Structure formats: C-alpha cells, structure tokens
Tab-separated table of C-alpha atoms and ligand atoms in Angstrom:
chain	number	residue	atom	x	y	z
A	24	UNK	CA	-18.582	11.211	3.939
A	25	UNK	CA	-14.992	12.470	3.961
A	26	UNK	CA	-12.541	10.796	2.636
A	27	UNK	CA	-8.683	11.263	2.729
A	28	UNK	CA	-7.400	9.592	-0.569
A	29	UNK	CA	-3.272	9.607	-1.218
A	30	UNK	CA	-0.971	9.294	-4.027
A	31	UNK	CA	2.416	8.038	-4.385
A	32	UNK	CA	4.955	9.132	-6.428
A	33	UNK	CA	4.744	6.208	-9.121
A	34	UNK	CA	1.043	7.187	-9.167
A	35	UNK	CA	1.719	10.654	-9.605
A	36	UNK	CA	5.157	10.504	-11.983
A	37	UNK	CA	3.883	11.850	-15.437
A	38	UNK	CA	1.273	13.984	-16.753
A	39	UNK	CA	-1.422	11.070	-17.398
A	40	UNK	CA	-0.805	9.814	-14.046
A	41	UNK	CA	-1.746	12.797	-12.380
A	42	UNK	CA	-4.252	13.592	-14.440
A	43	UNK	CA	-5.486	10.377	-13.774
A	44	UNK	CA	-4.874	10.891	-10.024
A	45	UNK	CA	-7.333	13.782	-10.706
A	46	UNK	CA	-9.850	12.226	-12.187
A	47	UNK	CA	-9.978	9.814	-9.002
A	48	UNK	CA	-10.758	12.183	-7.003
A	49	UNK	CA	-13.144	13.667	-9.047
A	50	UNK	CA	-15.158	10.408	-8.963
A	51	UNK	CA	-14.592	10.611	-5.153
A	52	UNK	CA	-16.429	14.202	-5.019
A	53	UNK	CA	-19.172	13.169	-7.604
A	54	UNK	CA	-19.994	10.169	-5.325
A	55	UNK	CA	-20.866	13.153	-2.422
A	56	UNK	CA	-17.882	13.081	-0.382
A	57	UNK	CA	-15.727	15.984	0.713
A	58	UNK	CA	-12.233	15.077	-0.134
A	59	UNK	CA	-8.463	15.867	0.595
A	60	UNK	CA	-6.159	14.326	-1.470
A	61	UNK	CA	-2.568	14.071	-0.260
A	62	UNK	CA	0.040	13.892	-2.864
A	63	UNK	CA	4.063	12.064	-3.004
A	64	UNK	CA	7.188	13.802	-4.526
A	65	UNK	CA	6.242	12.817	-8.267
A	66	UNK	CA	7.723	9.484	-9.091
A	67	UNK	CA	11.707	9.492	-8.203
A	68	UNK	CA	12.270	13.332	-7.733
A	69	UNK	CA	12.883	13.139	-4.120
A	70	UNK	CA	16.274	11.208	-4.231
A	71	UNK	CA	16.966	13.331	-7.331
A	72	UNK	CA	16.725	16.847	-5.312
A	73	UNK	CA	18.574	14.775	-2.952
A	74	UNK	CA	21.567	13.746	-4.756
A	75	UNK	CA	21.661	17.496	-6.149
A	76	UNK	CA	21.946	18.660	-2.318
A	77	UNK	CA	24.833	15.932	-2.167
A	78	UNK	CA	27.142	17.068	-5.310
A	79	UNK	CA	27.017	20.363	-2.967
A	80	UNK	CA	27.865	18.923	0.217
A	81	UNK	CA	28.735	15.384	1.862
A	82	UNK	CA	26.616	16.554	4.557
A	83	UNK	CA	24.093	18.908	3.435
A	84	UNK	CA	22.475	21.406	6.632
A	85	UNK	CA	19.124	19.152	7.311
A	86	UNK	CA	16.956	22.839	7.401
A	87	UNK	CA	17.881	23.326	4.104
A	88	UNK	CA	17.605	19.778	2.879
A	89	UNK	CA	14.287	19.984	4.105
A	90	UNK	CA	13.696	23.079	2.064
A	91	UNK	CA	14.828	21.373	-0.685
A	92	UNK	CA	12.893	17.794	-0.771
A	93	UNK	CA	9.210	19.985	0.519
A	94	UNK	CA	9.791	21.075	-3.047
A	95	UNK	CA	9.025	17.450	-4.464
A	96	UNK	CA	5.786	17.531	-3.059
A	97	UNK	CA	5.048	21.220	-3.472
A	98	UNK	CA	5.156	20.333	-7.414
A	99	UNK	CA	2.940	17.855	-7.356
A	100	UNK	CA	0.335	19.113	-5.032
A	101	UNK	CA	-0.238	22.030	-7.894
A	102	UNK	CA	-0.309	20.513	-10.283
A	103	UNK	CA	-2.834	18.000	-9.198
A	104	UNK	CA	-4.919	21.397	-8.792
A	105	UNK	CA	-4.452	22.734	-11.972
A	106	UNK	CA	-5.332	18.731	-13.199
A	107	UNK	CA	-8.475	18.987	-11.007
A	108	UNK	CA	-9.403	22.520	-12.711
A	109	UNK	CA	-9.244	21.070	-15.915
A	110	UNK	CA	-12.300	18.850	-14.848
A	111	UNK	CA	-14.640	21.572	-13.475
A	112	UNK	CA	-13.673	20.551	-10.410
A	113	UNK	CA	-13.005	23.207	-7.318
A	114	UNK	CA	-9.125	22.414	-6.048
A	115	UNK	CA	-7.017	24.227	-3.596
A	116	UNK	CA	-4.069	23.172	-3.381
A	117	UNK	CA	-1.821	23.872	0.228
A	118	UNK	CA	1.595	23.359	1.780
A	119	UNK	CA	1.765	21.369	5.216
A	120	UNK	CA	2.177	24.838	7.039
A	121	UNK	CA	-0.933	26.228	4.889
A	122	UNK	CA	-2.826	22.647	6.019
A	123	UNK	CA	-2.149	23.564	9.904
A	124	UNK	CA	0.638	20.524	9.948
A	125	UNK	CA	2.749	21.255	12.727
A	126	UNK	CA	5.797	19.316	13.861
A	127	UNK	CA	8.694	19.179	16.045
A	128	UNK	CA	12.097	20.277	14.917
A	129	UNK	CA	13.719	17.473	13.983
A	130	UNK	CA	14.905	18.279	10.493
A	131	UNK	CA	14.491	14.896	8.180
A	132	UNK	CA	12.436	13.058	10.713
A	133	UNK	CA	10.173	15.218	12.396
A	134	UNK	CA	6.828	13.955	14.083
A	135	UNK	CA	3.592	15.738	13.989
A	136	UNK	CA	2.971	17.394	17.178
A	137	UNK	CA	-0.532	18.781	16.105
A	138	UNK	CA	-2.948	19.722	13.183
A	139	UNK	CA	-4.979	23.046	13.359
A	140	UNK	CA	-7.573	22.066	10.921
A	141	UNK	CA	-9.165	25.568	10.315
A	142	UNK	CA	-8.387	26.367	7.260
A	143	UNK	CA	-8.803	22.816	5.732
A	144	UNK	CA	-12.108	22.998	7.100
A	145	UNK	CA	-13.128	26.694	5.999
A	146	UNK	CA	-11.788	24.725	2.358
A	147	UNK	CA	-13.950	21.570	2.599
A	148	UNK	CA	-17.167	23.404	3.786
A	149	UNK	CA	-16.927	25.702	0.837
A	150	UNK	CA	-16.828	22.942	-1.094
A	151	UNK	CA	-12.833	22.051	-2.733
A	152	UNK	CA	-11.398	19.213	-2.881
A	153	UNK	CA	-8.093	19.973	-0.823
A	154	UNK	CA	-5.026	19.009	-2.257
A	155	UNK	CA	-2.115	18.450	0.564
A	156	UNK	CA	1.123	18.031	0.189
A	157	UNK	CA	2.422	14.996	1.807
A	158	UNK	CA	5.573	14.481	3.888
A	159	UNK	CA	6.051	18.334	5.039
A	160	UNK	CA	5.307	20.130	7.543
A	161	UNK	CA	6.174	22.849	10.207
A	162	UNK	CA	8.109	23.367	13.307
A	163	UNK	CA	7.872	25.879	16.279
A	164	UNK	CA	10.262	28.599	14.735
A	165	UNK	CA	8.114	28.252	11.697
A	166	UNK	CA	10.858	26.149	9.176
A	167	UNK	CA	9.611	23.405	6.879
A	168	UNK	CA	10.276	20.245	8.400
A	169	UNK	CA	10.077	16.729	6.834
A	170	UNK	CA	8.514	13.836	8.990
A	171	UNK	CA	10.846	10.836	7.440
A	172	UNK	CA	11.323	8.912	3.933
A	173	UNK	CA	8.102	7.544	2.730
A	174	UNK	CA	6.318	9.713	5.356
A	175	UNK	CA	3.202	10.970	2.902
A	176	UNK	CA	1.114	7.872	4.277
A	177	UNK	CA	1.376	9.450	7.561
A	178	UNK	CA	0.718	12.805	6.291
A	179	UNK	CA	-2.370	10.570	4.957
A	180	UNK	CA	-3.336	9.403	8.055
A	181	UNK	CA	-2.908	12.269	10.387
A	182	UNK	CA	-4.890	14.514	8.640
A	183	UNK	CA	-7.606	11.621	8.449
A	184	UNK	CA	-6.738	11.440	12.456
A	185	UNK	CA	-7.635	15.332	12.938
A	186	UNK	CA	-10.590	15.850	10.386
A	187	UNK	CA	-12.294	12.395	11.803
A	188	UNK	CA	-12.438	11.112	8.187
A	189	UNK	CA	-14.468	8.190	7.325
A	190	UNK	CA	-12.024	6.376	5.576
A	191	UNK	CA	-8.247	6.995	4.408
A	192	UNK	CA	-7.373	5.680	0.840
A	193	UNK	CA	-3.963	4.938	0.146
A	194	UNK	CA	-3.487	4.672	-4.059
A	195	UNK	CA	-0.552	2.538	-5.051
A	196	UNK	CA	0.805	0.744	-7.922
A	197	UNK	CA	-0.263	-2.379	-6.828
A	198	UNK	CA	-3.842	-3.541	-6.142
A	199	UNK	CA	-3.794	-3.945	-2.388
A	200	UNK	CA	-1.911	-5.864	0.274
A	201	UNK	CA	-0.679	-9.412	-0.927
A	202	UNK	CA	0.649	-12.563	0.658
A	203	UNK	CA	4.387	-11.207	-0.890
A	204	UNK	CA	5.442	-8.127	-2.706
A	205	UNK	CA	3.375	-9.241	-5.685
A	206	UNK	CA	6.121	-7.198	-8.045
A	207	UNK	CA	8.660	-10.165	-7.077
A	208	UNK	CA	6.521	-12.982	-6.266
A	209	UNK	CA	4.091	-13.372	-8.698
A	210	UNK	CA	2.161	-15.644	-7.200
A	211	UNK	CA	1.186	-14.053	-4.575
A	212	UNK	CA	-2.443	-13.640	-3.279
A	213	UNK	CA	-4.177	-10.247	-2.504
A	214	UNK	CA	-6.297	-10.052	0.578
A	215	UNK	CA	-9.479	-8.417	1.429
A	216	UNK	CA	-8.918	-7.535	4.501
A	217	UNK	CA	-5.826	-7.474	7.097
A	218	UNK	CA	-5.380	-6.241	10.438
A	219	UNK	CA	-3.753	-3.477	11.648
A	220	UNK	CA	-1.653	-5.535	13.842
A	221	UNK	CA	-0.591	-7.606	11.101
A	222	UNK	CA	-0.203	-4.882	8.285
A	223	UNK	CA	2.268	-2.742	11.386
A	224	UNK	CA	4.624	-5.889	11.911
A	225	UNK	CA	4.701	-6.299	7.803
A	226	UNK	CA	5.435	-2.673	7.162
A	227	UNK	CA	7.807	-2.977	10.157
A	228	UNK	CA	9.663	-5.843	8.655
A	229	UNK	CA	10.473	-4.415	5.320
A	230	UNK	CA	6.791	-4.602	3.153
A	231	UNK	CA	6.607	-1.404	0.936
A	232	UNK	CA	3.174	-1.018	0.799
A	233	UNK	CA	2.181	1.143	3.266
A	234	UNK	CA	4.698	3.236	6.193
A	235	UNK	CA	4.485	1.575	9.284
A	236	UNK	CA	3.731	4.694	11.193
A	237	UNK	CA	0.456	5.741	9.293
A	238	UNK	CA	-0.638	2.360	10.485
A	239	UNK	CA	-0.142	3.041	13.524
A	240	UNK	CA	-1.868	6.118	13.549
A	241	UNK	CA	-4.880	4.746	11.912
A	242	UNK	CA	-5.101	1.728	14.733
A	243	UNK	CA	-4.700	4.139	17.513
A	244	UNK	CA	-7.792	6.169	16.084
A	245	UNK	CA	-9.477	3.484	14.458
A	246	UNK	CA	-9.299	5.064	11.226
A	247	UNK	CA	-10.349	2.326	8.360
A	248	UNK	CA	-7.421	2.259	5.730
A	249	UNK	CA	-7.640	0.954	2.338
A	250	UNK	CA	-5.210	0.248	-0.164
A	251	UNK	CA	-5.800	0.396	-3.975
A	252	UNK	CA	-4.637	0.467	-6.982
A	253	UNK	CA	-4.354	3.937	-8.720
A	254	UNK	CA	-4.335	2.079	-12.215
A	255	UNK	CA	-7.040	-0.093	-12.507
A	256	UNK	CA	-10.824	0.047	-10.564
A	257	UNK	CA	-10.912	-3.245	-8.043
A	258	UNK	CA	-11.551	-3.977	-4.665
A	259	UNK	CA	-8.420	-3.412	-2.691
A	260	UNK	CA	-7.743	-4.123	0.714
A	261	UNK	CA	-8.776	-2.949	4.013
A	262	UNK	CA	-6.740	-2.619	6.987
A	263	UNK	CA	-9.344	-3.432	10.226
A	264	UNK	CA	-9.409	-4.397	13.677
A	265	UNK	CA	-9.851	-8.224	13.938
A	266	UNK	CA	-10.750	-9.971	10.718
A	267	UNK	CA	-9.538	-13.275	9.764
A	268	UNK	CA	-6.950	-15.183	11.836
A	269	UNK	CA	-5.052	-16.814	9.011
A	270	UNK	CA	-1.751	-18.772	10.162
A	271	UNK	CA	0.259	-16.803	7.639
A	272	UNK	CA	-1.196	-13.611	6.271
A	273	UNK	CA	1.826	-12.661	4.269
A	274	UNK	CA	5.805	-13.032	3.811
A	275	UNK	CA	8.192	-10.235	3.190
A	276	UNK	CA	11.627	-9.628	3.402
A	277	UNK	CA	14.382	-7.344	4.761
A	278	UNK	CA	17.874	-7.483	2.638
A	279	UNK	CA	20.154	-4.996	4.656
A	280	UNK	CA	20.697	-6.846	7.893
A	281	UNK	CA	23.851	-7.465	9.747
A	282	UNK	CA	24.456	-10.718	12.068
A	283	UNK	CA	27.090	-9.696	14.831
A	284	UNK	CA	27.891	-11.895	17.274
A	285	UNK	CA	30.003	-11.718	20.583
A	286	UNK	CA	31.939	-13.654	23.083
A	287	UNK	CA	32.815	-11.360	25.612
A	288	UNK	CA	35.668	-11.936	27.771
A	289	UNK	CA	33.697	-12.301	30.922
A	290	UNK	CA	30.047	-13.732	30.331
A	291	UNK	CA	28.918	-10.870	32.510
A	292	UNK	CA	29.386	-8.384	30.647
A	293	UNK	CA	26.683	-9.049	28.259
A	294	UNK	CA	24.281	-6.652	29.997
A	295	UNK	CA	27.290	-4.054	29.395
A	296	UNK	CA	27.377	-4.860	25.884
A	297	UNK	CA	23.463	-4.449	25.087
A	298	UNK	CA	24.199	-1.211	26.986
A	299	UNK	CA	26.869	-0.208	24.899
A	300	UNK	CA	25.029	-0.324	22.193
A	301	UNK	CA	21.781	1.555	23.072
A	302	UNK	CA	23.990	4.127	24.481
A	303	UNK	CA	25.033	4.457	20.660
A	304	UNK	CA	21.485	4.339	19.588
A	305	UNK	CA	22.160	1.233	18.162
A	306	UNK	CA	18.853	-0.367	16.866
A	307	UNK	CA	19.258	-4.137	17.136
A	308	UNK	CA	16.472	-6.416	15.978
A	309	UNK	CA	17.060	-10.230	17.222
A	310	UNK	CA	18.975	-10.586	20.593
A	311	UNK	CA	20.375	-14.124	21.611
A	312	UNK	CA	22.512	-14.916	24.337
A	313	UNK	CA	23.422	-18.258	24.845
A	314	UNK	CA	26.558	-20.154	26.287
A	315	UNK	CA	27.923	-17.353	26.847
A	316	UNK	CA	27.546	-15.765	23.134
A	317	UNK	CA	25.546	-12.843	22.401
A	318	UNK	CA	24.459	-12.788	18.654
A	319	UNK	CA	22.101	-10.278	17.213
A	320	UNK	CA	20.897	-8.927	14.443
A	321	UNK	CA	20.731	-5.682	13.313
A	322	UNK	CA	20.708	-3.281	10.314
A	323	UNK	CA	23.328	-3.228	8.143
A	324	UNK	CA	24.302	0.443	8.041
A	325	UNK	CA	25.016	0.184	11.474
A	326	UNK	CA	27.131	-2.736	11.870
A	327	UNK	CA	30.314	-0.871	11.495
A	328	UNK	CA	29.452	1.458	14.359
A	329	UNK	CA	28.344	-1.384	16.511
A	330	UNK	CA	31.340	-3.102	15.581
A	331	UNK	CA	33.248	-0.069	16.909
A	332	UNK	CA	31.868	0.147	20.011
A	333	UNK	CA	31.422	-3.604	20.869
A	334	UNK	CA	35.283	-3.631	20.682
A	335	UNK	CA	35.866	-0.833	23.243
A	336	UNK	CA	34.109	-3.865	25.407
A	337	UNK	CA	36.968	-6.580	24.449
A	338	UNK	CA	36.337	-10.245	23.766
A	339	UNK	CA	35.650	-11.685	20.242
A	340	UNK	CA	33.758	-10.398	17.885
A	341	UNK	CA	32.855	-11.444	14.375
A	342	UNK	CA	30.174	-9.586	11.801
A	343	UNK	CA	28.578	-11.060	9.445
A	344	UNK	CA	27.087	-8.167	7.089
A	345	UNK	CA	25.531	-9.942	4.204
A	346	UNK	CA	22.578	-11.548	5.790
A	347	UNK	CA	18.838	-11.256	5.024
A	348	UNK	CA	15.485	-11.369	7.283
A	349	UNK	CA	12.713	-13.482	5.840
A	350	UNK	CA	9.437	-12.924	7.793
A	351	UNK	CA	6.110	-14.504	7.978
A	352	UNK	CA	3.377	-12.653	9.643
A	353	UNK	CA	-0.230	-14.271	10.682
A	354	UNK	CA	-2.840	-13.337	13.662
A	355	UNK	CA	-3.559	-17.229	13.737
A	356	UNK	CA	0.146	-17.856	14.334
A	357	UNK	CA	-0.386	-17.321	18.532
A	358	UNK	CA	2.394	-18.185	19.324
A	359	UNK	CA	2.669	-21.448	18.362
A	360	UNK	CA	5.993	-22.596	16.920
A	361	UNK	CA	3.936	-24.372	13.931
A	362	UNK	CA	4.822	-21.697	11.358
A	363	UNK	CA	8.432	-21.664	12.281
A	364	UNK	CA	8.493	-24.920	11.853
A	365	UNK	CA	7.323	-25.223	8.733
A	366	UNK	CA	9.466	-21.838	7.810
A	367	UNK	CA	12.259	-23.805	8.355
A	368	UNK	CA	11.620	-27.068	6.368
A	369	UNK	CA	10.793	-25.150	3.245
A	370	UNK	CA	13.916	-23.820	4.035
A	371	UNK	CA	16.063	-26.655	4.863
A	372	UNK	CA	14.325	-28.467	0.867
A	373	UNK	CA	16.402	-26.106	-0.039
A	374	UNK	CA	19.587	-26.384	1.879
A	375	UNK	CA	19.690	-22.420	3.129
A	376	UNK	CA	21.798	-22.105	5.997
A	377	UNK	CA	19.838	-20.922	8.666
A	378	UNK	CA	21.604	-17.830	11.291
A	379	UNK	CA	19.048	-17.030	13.492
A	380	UNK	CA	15.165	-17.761	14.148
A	381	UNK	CA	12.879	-15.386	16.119
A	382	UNK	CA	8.908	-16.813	16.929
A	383	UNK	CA	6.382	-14.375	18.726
A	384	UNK	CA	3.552	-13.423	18.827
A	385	UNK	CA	2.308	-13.027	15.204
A	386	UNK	CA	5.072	-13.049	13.535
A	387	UNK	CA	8.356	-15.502	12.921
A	388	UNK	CA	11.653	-14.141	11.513
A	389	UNK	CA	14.521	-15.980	10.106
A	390	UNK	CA	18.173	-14.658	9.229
A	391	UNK	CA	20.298	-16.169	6.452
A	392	UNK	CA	22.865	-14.945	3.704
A	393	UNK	CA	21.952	-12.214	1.556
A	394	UNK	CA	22.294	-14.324	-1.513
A	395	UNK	CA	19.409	-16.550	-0.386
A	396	UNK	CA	16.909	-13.778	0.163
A	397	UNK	CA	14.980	-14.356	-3.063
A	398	UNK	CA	15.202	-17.826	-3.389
A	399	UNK	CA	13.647	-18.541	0.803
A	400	UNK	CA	11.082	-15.739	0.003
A	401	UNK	CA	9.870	-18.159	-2.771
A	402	UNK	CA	10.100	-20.858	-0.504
A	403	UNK	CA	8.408	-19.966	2.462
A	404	UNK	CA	5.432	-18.529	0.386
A	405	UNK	CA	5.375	-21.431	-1.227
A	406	UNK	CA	5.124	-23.182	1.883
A	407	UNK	CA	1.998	-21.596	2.425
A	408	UNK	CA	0.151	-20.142	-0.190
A	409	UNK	CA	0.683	-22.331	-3.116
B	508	LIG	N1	8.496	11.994	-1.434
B	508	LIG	C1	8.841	11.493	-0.142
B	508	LIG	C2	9.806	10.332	-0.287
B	508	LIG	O1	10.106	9.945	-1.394
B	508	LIG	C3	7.656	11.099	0.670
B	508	LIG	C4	6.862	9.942	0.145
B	508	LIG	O2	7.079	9.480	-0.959
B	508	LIG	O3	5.967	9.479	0.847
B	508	LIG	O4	10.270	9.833	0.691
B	509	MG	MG1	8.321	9.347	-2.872
C-alpha cells in the first residue's frame, strides 16, 4: 500500500512532537507500506516569519515572502528526517521543487499545475520514507511559490492525486471530524465517516479541520481521506463518497462576516450593483433582493471596499460589520426547510436576532451579531446532537 500521511504544525511544534510524528510513520512503514509524509510550518512559525517580513515592510514583495514562509516547512521536513534516522528508519527529506511540485506564479496563492513524480518514485522504490514539505512549491521561472494559508492538506492530497496512493492521512490535534469544533463545544460527537460533499461545504464554511481544497482534490480522484489524531491511537474519520445521510452531520461557524445591505435609487440597478462588485472581486456569500433591497453577506475584510464601490452606485447603504455565520451541514437535509426550521427555534429560545437565513441543498446558514456566535453555536448543536 502507499500511503500519504500529513502533519500539522501543532503536531509537529516541539521536539517530542516530531519525534513522535516520526515514530508514526515508522509504524506506517513497519506495517508494509511505502510512505510520504508531508509536513506543516512547525507549530506557529509561519505567522512568526511573517510578522518579521512585516516589521520590514507594510507590503512585503510576495516572491520573497514566499521565500521566506517555504522556510517554515523546509525546517520541519528535516528534521522529521533526521527524527526518522534516529529510528533506523531510511528518510529523505525534499523541497516541493525537489518533489516535482509545480505551480503557477501566483506568489501566496499559487495552484498546482502538475507533479512530475520521478524522483519521489526513484525514492519510494528504493525504499525511504519521503518526507515533503507541505505548502511550497514551484513556478515556471523556477521561484518558490506558496499555494495559500493552510495549503499543506493540499500538498497532502495532490501528491496522493499523482502517486495514486491508497489512502491520504491527515494527523491533527483532534481525533477526527466532529459534529462542532470539539475544542469549543465539548460536547460534540466524532463521526466515522463523512462525505466529501459534506466535509467541502464544512471546510468551506469556516471548520478548521481539514482545507477545503484538498477535499476537493481527493473527491475529484476519489482519493479516501482520513483524519486522526497525531496524539493518541483511535479510529478517526473517513471522508467517502456516500455514507450516511444524517439530517445534520455537523455545525460550525464563521465570525468575520459583514451584512451590507442596499436600497438603490432605482430598483434596477441591482444587477449593476452585483456587477459592481464582482468587477472588484468582491466575494459575497448570501445574496437577497427583495422589495427593492439588496442585502448580502460577505466577508468582513472586504466590507470597506464594497462599501466603497457600492457608493459610486448611489442610493442607501448601511453595513453592518459585526455579524457571524452559523452553519449546519447534513446530506439528509435535501432540501427540505426542516433543519432551518429547527435552526431557527433553538435560536429564537434564545432571543438571537436573526439577519439573514440561507437553505440549500445540504447545508443551511444563518447570519446574526458577532456577539452571539458562541452562544447559537451551542444552541443549534444542541438542537441536534444533544
Ligand atoms: N505552514 C503553512 C501555514 O501555516 C501551511 C500549513 O500549515 O498548512 O499556513
Ligand atoms: Mg501552519
């Protein structure tokens, strides 16, 4: 078998850990499988080089920024090697452009265009364990690129894309995928299993767990994704097509979202408005437009330059910037407005204003203030899971 097995940085951020890290996949080789093991920035050094590149410069060049954070990774990636020597085991350790990664040139956010898998192979068959560094690759003109915040789960799952692994293990500090963030609701549930569907809408809608484009590289090739604990043996869960068509899989929650809404002097002109704001690359999230009001929903960072260019437009205009998303996501929901419903009693027990409600397919979002984030997060999951 060959597995892809990846570490984050709070698995990875002190000596034990990565020895520990090590001795995982150790067991992973022992058990007969060839492994690469794709390693995180170890625990919070990536905003730290990042911060150092900002007491430089407000706006540091993003080629040399990327420079800069590859180094995170390039750390750890070693010395998970050296960790892996230390227990007999064979370890090579190599850079995205040593592990064929190569990407556009989009400095900060670059997507993987291909992986030449030579020399990771020529590794494997003579037996190493590979140890990759995550996030990093390279572009055409042969610079270092980095592929987005969080982005060593894709590194994870493209290189389990291109070498056809069997499975792709994603190590975490928690012990799988849970019905809430189980490190602020602690009652939430693990699950076994989860879809891909519904595990790309949670990771979409603000779940930490896993980046929402490594899931969607690992549905598109139908690689089978598991996420465990890096701490403590257990079962995990795993990420498959299908599987159980529960109502409401999980809650999460997104606390940076802005609620901007719109009367615009001529109702008309809404379609110029929407326009407006794509033209600015604005990403909005819920879009209502009723009576002759457009509210939406979008992230907070870019309210003010929505803001900005709704006015241009004319008409009235008023932002709300302290709001919050609550989500429920389920397979089972179908489209039927039961969950919402019952997302907005345990809601309304306890009298949180509501700003805006969204029910599709799988998944049901509701806006409200910031300040009631935590205390409707509690309430929806209670709602369902308690
Ligand atoms: N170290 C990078 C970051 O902090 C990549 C990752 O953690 O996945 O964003
Ligand atoms: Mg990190």
């Amino acid at each position: 078998m060959l597995t892809v097995i990846k570490f984050g940085g709070s698995s990875l951020a002190s000596r034990e850990k990565v020895e520990n890290a090590a001795r995982i996949a150790a067991r992973e080789r022992e058990e007969g499988n060839r492994v690469v093991m794709v390693v995180s920035a170890q625990g919070d050094s990536t905003d730290e080089l990042m911060s150092r590149a900002h007491e430089l410069s407000a706006e540091p060049d993003l080629r040399e920024l990327d420079v800069l954070l590859s180094a995170g990774e390039q750390i750890s990636m070693a010395l998970a090697a050296i960790a892996l020597h230390e227990l007999g085991v064979p370890a090579v350790s190599l850079c995205g452009w040593q592990a064929g990664i190569v990407t556009d040139g989009e400095h900060g956010g670059a997507r993987v265009r291909a992986v030449h898998t030579e020399r990771l192979k020529r590794e494997l068959d003579a037996g190493r364990v590979v140890v990759a560094a995550g996030f990093q690759g390279i572009d055409e003109k042969g610079d270092i690129t980095t592929i987005g915040r969080g982005g060593s789960d894709t590194t994870a799952a493209v290189l389990a894309a291109a070498l056809g692994a069997d499975v792709c293990r994603i190590y975490t500090d928690v012990h799988g995928v849970y019905s809430a963030d189980p490190r602020e609701i602690t009652t939430a549930v693990r699950h076994g299993e989860i879809s891909y569907d519904e595990m790309l809408e949670l990771a979409s809608l603000g779940a930490k767990v896993l980046h929402s484009r490594a899931v969607d590289i690992a549905r598109r090739e139908g690689t089978a994704l598991e996420v465990l604990s890096s701490f403590e043996q257990g079962s995990g869960t795993r990420i498959c097509a299908g599987g159980e068509r529960r109502e409401v899989t999980a809650v999460t929650s997104d606390a940076a979202v802005a609620v901007l809404r719109v009367k615009p002097a001529e109702p008309q002109n809404v379609a110029e408005l929407l326009a407006r704001l794509a033209g600015e690359g604005i990403a909005t999230d819920m879009v209502t437009c009723a009576g002759g009001e457009l509210a939406l929903s979008l992230p907070s960072e870019q309210a003010e330059k929505a803001v900005q260019s709704l006015r241009e437009g004319g008409g009235e205009i008023a932002l709300d910037g302290d709001a919050a998303k609550l989500s429920a996501v389920g397979a089972g929901m179908a489209g039927s407005p039961r969950a919402a419903a019952r997302m907005l009693a345990a809601l309304r027990r306890e009298k949180i204003e509501i700003k805006m409600v969204y029910s599709g397919e799988i998944k049901t979002s509701v806006v409200v203030g910031r300040e009631d984030r935590r205390r409707g997060l509690e309430a929806i999951h209670k709602e369902f899971f308690e």
